[in-house]
Each structure stands twice: as C-alpha cells, then as structure tokens.
Short mmCIF file of C-alpha atoms in Angstrom, two decimals:
data_model
loop_
_atom_site.label_atom_id
_atom_site.label_comp_id
_atom_site.label_asym_id
_atom_site.label_seq_id
_atom_site.Cartn_x
_atom_site.Cartn_y
_atom_site.Cartn_z
CA UNK A 1 -0.08 -0.14 -0.04
CA UNK A 2 1.43 3.37 -0.90
CA UNK A 3 1.92 6.09 1.70
CA UNK A 4 -0.82 8.16 -0.02
CA UNK A 5 -3.27 5.23 0.40
CA UNK A 6 -2.15 4.81 4.11
CA UNK A 7 -2.88 8.38 4.64
CA UNK A 8 -6.29 8.14 2.94
CA UNK A 9 -7.33 5.13 5.19
CA UNK A 10 -6.20 6.83 8.37
CA UNK A 11 -8.09 10.06 7.24
CA UNK A 12 -11.20 7.97 6.56
CA UNK A 13 -10.80 5.85 9.91
CA UNK A 14 -10.52 9.28 11.73
CA UNK A 15 -13.75 10.45 10.19
CA UNK A 16 -15.41 7.18 10.76
CA UNK A 17 -14.89 7.39 14.53
CA UNK A 18 -16.79 10.64 14.64
CA UNK A 19 -19.92 9.73 12.67
CA UNK A 20 -22.74 7.14 13.03
CA UNK A 21 -25.43 5.69 10.70
CA UNK A 22 -25.36 5.77 6.86
CA UNK A 23 -22.31 8.33 6.94
CA UNK A 24 -20.26 5.63 8.82
CA UNK A 25 -21.40 2.84 6.49
CA UNK A 26 -20.18 5.00 3.46
CA UNK A 27 -16.79 5.71 5.21
CA UNK A 28 -16.52 1.79 5.95
CA UNK A 29 -17.12 1.04 2.33
CA UNK A 30 -14.48 3.48 1.17
CA UNK A 31 -11.99 1.97 3.54
CA UNK A 32 -12.81 -1.48 2.14
CA UNK A 33 -12.35 -0.25 -1.32
CA UNK A 34 -8.87 1.01 -0.56
CA UNK A 35 -7.84 -2.45 0.76
CA UNK A 36 -9.67 -3.99 -2.11
CA UNK A 37 -7.49 -2.14 -4.56
CA UNK A 38 -4.34 -3.02 -2.56
CA UNK A 39 -5.33 -6.85 -2.75
CA UNK A 40 -6.09 -6.76 -6.48
CA UNK A 41 -2.61 -4.88 -7.03
CA UNK A 42 -0.77 -7.51 -4.96
CA UNK A 43 -2.45 -10.20 -7.04
CA UNK A 44 -1.44 -8.65 -10.24
CA UNK A 45 2.20 -8.21 -9.11
CA UNK A 46 2.44 -11.81 -7.88
CA UNK A 47 1.18 -13.11 -11.32
CA UNK A 48 3.73 -10.97 -13.09
CA UNK A 49 6.46 -12.42 -10.89
CA UNK A 50 5.51 -15.93 -11.82
#
C-alpha cells in the first residue's frame, strides 16, 4: 500500500470514529475499497513475478 493510500485510510478511519449511521457505513465502504485495490494490485504483481 502506498503512503498516499495509508494516509487516506487513516483520514477515513478518523472520520469514521466521529460519525454514525449511513455516513459511517459509507466511510466503511471507502476503507474496504482501499484495501480491495491493494489486494488486487498485490495479486497482479504476483502473477507478473511468476
């Protein structure tokens, strides 16, 4: 995960701690999307290395 993505996740996490309800759910989705992008990037680089 790049430093920019790490900072984005931290920013989103800090916002998540301050809100509840639908806003919190939207932030959770954004955080999960950051990790999903990381996972797909890692899988792609592993395929290239093989």
